[in-house]
Tab-separated table of N, CA and C in Angstrom:
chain	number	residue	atom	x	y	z
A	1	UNK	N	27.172	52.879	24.034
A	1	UNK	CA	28.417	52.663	24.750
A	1	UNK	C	28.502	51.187	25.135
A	2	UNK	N	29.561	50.348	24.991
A	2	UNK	CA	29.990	49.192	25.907
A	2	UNK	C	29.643	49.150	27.288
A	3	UNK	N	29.449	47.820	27.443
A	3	UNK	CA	29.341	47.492	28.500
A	3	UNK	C	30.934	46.960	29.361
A	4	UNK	N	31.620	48.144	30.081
A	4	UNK	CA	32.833	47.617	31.044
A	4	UNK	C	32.950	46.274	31.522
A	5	UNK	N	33.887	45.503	31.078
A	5	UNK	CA	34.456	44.215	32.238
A	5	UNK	C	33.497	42.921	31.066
A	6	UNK	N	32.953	43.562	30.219
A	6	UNK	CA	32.743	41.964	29.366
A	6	UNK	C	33.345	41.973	28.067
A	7	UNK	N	33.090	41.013	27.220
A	7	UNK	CA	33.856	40.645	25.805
A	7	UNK	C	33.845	41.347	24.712
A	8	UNK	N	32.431	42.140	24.966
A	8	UNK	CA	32.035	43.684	24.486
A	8	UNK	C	32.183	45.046	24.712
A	9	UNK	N	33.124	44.966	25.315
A	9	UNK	CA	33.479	46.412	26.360
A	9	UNK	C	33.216	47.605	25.045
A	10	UNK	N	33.743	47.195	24.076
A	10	UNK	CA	34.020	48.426	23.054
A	10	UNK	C	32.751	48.304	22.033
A	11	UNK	N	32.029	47.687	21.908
A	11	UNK	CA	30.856	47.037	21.441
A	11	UNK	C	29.797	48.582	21.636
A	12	UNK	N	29.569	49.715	20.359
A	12	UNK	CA	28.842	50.316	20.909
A	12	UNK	C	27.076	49.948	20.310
A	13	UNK	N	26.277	50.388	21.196
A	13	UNK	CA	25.072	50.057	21.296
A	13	UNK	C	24.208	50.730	20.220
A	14	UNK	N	23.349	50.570	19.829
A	14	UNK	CA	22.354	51.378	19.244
A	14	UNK	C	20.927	51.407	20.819
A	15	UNK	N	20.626	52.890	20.929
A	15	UNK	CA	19.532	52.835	22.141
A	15	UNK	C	18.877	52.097	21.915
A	16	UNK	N	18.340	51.261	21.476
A	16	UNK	CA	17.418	50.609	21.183
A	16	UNK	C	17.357	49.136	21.170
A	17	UNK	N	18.389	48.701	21.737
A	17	UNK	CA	19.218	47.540	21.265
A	17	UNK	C	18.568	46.931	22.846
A	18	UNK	N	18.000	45.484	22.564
A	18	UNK	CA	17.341	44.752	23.653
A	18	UNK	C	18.345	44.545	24.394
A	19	UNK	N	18.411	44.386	25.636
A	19	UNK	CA	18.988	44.296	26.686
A	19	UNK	C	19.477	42.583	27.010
A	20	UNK	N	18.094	41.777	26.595
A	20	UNK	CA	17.670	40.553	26.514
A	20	UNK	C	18.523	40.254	25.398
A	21	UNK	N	18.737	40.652	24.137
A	21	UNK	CA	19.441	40.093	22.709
A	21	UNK	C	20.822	40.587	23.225
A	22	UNK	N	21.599	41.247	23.871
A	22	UNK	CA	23.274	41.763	24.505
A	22	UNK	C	23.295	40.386	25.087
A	23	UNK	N	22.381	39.972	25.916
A	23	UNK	CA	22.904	38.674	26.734
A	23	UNK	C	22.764	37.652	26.542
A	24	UNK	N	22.150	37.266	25.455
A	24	UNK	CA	21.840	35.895	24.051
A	24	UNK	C	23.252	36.507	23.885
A	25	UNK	N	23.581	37.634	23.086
A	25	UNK	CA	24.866	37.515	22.448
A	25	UNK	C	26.281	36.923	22.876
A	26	UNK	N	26.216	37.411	24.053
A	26	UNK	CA	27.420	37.179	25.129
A	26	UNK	C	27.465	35.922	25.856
A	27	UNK	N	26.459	35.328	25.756
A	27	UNK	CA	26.302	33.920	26.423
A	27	UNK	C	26.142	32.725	25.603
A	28	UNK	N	25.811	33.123	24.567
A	28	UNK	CA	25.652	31.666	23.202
A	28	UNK	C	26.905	31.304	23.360
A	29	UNK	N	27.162	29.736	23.224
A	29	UNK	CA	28.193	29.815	22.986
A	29	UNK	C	28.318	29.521	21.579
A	30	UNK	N	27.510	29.270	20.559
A	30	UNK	CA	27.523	29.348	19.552
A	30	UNK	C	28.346	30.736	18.725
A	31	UNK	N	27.962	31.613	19.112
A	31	UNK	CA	28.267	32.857	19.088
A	31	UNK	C	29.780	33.114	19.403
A	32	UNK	N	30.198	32.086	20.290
A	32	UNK	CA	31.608	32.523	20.699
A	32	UNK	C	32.660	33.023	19.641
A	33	UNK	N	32.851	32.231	18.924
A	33	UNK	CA	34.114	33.452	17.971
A	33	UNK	C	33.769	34.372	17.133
A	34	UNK	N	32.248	34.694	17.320
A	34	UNK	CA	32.019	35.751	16.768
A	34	UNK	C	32.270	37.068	17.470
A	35	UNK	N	31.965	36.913	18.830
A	35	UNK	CA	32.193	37.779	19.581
A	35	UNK	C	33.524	37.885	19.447
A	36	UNK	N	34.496	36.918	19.817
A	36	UNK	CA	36.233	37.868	19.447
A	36	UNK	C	36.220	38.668	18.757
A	37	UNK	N	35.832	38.874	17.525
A	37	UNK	CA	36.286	40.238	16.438
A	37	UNK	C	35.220	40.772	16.355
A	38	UNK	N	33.490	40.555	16.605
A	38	UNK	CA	32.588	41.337	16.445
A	38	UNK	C	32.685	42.743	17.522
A	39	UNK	N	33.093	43.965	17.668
A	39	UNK	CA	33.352	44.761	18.640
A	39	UNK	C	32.775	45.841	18.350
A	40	UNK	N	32.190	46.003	17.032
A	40	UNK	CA	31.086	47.213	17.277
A	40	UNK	C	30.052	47.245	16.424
A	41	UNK	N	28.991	47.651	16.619
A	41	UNK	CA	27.531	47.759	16.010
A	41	UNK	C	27.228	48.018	14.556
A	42	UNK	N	28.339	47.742	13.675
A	42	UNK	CA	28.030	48.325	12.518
A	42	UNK	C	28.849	46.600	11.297
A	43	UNK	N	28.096	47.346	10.194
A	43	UNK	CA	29.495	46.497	8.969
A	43	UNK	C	30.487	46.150	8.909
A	44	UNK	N	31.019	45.044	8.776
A	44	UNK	CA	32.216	44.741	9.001
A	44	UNK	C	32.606	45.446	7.278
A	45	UNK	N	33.889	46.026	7.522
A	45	UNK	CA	34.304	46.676	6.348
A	45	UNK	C	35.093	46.279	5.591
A	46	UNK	N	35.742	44.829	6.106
A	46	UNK	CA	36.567	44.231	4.922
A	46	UNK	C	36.045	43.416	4.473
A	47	UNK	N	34.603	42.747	4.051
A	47	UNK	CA	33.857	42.474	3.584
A	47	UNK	C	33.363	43.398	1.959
A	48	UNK	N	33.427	44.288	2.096
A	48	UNK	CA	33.266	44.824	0.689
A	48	UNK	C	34.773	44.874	0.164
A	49	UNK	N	35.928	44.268	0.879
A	49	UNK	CA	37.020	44.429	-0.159
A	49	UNK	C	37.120	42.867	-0.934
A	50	UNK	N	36.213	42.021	-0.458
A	50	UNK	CA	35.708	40.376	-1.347
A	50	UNK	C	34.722	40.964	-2.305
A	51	UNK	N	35.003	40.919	-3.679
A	51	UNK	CA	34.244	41.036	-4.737
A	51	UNK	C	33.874	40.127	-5.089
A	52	UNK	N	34.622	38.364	-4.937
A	52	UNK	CA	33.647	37.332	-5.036
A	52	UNK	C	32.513	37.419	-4.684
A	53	UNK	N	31.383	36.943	-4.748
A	53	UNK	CA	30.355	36.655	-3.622
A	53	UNK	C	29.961	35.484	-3.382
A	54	UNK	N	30.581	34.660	-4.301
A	54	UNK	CA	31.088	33.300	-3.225
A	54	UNK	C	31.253	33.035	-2.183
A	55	UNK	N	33.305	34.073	-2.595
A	55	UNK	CA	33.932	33.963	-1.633
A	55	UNK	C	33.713	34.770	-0.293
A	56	UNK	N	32.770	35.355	-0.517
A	56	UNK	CA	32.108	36.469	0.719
A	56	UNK	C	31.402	35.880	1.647
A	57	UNK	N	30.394	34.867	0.913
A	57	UNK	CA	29.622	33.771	1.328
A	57	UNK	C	30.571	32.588	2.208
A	58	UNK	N	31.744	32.304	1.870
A	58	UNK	CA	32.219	31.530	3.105
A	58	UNK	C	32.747	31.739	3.912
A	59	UNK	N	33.178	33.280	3.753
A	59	UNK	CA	34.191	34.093	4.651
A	59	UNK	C	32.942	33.985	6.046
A	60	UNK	N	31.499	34.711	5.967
A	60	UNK	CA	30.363	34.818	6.568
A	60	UNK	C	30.586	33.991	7.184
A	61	UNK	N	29.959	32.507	6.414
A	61	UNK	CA	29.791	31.305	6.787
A	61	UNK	C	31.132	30.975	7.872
A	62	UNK	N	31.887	31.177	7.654
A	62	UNK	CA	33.006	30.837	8.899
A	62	UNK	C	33.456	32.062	9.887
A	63	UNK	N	32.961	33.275	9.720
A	63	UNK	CA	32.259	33.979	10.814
A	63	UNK	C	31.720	34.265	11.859
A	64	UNK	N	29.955	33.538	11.184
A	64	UNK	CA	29.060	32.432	11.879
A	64	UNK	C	28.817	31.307	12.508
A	65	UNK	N	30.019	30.367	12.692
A	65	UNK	CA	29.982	29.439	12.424
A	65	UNK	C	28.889	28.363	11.741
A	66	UNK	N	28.509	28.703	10.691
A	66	UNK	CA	27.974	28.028	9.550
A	66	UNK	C	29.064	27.261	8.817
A	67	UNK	N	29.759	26.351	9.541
A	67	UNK	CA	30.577	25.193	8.612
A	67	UNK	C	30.898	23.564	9.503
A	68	UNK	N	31.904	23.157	8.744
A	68	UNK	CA	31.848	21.602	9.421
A	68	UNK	C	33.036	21.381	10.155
A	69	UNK	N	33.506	22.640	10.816
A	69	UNK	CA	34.282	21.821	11.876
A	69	UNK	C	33.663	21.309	13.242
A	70	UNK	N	34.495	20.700	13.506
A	70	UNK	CA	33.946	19.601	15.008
A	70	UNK	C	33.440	20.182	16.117
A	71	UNK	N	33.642	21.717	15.943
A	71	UNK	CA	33.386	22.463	17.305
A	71	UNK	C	31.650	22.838	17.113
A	72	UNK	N	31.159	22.387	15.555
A	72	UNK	CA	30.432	23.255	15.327
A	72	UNK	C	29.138	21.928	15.417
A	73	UNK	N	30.286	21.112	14.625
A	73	UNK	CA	29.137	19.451	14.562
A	73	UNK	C	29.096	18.496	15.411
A	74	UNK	N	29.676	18.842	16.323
A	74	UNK	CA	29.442	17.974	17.733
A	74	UNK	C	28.612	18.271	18.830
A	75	UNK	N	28.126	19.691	18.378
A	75	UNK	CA	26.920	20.427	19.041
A	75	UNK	C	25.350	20.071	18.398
A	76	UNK	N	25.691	18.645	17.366
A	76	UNK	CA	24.228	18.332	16.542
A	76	UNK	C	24.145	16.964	16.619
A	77	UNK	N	25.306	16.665	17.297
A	77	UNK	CA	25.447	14.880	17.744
A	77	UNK	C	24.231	14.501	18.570
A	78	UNK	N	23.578	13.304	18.815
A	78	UNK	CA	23.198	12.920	20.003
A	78	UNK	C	23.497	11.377	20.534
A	79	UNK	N	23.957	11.486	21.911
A	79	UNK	CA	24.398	12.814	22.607
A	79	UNK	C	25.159	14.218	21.995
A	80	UNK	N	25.280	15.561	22.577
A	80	UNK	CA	26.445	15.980	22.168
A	80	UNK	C	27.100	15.721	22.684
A	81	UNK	N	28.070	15.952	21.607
A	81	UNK	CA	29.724	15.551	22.253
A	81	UNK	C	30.603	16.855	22.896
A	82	UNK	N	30.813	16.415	23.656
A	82	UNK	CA	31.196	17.914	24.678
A	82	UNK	C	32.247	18.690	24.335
A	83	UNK	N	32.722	19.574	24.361
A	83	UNK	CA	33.083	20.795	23.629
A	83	UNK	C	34.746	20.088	24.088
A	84	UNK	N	35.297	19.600	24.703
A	84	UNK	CA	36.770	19.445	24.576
A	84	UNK	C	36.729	17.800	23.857
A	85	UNK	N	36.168	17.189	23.874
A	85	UNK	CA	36.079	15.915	22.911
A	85	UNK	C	36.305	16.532	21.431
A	86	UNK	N	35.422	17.610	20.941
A	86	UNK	CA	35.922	17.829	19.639
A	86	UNK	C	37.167	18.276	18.820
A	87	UNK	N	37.925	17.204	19.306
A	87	UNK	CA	39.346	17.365	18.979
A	87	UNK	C	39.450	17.155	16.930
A	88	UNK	N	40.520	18.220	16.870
A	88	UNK	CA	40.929	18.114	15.326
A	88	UNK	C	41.313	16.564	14.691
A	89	UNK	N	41.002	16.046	13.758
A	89	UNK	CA	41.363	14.864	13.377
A	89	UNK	C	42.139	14.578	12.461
A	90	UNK	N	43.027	15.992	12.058
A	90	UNK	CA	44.097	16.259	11.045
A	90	UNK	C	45.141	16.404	11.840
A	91	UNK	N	45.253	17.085	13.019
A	91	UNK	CA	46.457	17.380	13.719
A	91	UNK	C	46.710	16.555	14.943
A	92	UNK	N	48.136	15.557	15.418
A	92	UNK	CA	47.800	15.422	16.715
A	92	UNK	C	48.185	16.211	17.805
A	93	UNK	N	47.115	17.163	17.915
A	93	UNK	CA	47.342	18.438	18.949
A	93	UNK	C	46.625	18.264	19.802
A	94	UNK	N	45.941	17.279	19.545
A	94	UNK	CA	44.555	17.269	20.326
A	94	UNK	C	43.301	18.347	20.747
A	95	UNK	N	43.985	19.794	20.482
A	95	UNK	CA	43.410	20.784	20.429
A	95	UNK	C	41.564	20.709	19.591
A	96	UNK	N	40.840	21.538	20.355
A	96	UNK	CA	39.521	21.543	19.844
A	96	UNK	C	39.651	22.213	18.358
A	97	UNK	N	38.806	21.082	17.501
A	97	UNK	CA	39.252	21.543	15.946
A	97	UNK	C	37.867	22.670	15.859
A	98	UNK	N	38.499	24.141	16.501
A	98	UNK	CA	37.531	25.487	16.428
A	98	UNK	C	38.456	26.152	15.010
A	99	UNK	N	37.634	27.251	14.793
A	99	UNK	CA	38.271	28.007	13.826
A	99	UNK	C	39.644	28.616	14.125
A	100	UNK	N	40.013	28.771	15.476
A	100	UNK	CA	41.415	29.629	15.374
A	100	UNK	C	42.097	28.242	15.323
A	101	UNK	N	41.803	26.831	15.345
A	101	UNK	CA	42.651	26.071	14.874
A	101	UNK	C	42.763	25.439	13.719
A	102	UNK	N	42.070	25.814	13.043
A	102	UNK	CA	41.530	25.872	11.532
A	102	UNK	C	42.331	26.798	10.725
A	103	UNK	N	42.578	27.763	11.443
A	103	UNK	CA	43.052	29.140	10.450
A	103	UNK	C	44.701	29.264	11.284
A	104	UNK	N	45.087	28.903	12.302
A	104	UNK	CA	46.100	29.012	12.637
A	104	UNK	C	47.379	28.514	12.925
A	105	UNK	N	46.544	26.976	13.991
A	105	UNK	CA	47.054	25.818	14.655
A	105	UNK	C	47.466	24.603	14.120
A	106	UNK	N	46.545	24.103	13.113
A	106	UNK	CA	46.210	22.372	12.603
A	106	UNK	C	47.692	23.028	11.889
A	107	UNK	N	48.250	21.844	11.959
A	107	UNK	CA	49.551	21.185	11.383
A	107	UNK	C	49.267	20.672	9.893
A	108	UNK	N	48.273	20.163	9.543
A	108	UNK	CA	47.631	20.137	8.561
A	108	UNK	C	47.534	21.358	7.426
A	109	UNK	N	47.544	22.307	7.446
A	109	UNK	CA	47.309	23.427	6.642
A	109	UNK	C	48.565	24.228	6.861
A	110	UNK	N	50.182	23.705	7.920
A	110	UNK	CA	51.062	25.059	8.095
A	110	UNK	C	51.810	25.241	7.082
A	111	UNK	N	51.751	24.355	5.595
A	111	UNK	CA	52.287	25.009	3.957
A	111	UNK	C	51.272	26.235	3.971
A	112	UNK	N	50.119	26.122	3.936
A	112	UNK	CA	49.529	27.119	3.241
A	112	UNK	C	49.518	28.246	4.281
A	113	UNK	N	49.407	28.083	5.736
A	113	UNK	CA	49.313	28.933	6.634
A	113	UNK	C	50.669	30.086	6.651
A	114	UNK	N	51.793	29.063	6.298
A	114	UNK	CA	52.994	29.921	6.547
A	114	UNK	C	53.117	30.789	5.034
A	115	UNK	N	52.744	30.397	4.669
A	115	UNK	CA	53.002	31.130	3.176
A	115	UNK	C	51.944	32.442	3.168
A	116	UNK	N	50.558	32.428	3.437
A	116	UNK	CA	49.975	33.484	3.585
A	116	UNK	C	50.230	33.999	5.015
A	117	UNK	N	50.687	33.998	6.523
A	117	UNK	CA	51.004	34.256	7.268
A	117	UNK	C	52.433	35.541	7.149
A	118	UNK	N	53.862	34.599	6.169
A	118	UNK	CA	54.694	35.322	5.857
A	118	UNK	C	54.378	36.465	5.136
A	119	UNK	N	53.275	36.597	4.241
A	119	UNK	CA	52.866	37.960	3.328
A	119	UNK	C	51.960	39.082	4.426
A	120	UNK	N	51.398	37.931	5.172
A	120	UNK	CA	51.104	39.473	5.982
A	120	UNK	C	51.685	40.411	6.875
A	121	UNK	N	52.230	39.185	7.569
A	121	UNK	CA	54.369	39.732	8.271
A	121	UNK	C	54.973	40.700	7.532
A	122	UNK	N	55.168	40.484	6.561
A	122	UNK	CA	55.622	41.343	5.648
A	122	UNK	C	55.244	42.731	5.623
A	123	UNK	N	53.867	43.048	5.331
A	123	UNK	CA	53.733	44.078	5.306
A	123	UNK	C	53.203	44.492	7.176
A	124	UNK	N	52.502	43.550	7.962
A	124	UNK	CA	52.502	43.900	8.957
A	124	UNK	C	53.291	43.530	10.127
A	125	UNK	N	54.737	43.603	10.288
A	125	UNK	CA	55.591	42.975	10.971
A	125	UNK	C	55.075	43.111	12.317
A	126	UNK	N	54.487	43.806	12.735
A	126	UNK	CA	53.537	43.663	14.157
A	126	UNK	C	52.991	42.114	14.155
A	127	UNK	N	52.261	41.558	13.401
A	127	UNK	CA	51.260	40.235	13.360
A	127	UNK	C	52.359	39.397	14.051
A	128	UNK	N	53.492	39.226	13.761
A	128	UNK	CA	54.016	38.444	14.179
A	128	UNK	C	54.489	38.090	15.521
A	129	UNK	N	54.250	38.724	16.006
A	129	UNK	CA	54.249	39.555	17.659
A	129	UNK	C	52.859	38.937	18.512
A	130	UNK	N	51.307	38.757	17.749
A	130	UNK	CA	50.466	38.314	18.210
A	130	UNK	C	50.333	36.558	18.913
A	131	UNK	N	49.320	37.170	20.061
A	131	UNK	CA	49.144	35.679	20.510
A	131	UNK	C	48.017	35.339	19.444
A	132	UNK	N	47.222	33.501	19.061
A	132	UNK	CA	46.683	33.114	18.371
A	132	UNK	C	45.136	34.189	18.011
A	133	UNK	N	44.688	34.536	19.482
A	133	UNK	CA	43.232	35.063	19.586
A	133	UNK	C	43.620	36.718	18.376
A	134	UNK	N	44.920	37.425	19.075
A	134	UNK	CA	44.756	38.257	18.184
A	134	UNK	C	45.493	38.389	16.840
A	135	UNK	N	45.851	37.589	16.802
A	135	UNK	CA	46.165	37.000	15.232
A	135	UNK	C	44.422	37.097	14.434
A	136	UNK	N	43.914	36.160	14.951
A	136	UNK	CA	42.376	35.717	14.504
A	136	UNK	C	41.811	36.971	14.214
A	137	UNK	N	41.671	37.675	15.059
A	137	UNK	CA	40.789	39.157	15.231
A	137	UNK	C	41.643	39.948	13.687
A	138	UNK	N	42.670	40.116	14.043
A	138	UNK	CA	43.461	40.713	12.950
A	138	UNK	C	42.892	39.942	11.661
A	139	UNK	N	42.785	39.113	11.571
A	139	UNK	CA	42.269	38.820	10.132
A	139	UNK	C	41.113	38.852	9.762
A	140	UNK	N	40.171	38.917	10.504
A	140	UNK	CA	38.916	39.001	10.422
A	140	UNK	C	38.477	40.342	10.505
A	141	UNK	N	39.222	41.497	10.880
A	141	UNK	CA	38.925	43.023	10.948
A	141	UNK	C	39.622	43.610	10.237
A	142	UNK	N	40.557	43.083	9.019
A	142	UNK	CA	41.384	43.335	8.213
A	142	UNK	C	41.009	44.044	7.224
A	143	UNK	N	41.101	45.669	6.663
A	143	UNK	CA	40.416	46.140	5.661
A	143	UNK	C	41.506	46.140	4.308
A	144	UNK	N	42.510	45.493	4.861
A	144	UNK	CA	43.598	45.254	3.302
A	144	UNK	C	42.853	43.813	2.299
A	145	UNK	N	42.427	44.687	1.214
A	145	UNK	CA	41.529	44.321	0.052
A	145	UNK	C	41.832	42.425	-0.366
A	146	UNK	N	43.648	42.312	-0.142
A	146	UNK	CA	44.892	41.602	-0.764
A	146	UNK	C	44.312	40.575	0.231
A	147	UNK	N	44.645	40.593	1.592
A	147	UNK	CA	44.799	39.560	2.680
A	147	UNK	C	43.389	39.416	3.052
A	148	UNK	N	41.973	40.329	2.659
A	148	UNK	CA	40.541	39.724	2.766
A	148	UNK	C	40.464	38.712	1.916
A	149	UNK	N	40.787	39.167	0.959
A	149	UNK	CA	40.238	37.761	-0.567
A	149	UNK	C	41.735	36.620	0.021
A	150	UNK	N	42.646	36.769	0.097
A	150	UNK	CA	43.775	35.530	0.454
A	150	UNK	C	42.952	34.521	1.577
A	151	UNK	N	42.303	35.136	2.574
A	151	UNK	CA	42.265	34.762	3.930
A	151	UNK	C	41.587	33.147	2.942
A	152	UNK	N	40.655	33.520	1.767
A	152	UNK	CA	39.628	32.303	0.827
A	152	UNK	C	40.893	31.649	0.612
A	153	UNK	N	41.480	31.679	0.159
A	153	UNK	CA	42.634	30.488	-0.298
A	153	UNK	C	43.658	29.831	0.903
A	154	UNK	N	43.848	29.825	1.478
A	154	UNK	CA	44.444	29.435	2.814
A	154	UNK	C	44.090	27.877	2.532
């Protein structure tokens, strides 16, 4: 069962599951956008609708944050550079260049964003209704086969 009143509420447990590794999870902040869409103990299932394994491999990788945006490489600087300094250097939003501004925000990518954005509108006219966070979640918990493998071309 979840733990009530944190980021995991719906997050169910396996008994066995360290008590000590729940609160590494919830407190990394490394970890942070994983936790947005990570919400329960098992496979993510739109992962087997990427038959690349490439493209499976970077979907992960930006998951994890295993890539090179600023939110990720300014945590390997020394000094680091503190988490609102890592501003995007494509957009002037000034916004921290994290993945939901990567996949949503940067002004930089809104040809390709609006074009795969409008196809998922399409079939999910709800999305369009979302604030950014659950936009993000929605694509990342997405078991439509079409908009897993698209999310790679963006």
């Amino acid at each position: 069962e979840g733990v009530p009143g944190t980021p995991l509420e719906n997050f169910y447990w396996k008994p066995c599951f360290n008590l000590h590794l729940y609160i590494y999870f919830i407190t990394n902040k490394k970890l942070t956008f994983y936790s947005i869409f990570k919400t329960e103990n098992k496979k993510a299932e739109f992962l087997d609708c990427i038959k690349n394994s490439h493209h499976k491999t970077i979907i992960c990788k930006l998951r994890l944050g295993n890539h090179k945006l600023r939110i990720e490489t300014g945590r390997h600087t020394v000094p680091k550079t503190p988490e609102h300094l890592r501003t995007c250097q494509l957009c002037n939003t000034f916004d921290v260049e994290n993945e939901t501004c990567f996949l949503i925000k940067c002004s930089a990518y809104n040809d390709i964003c609006d074009k795969y954005f409008k196809e998922v509108t399409d079939r999910y006219p709800v999305f369009d209704t979302f604030n950014n966070m659950t936009k993000t979640v929605f694509l990342f918990n997405n078991v439509d086969p079409s908009y897993a493998d698209q999310l790679l071309h963006m």
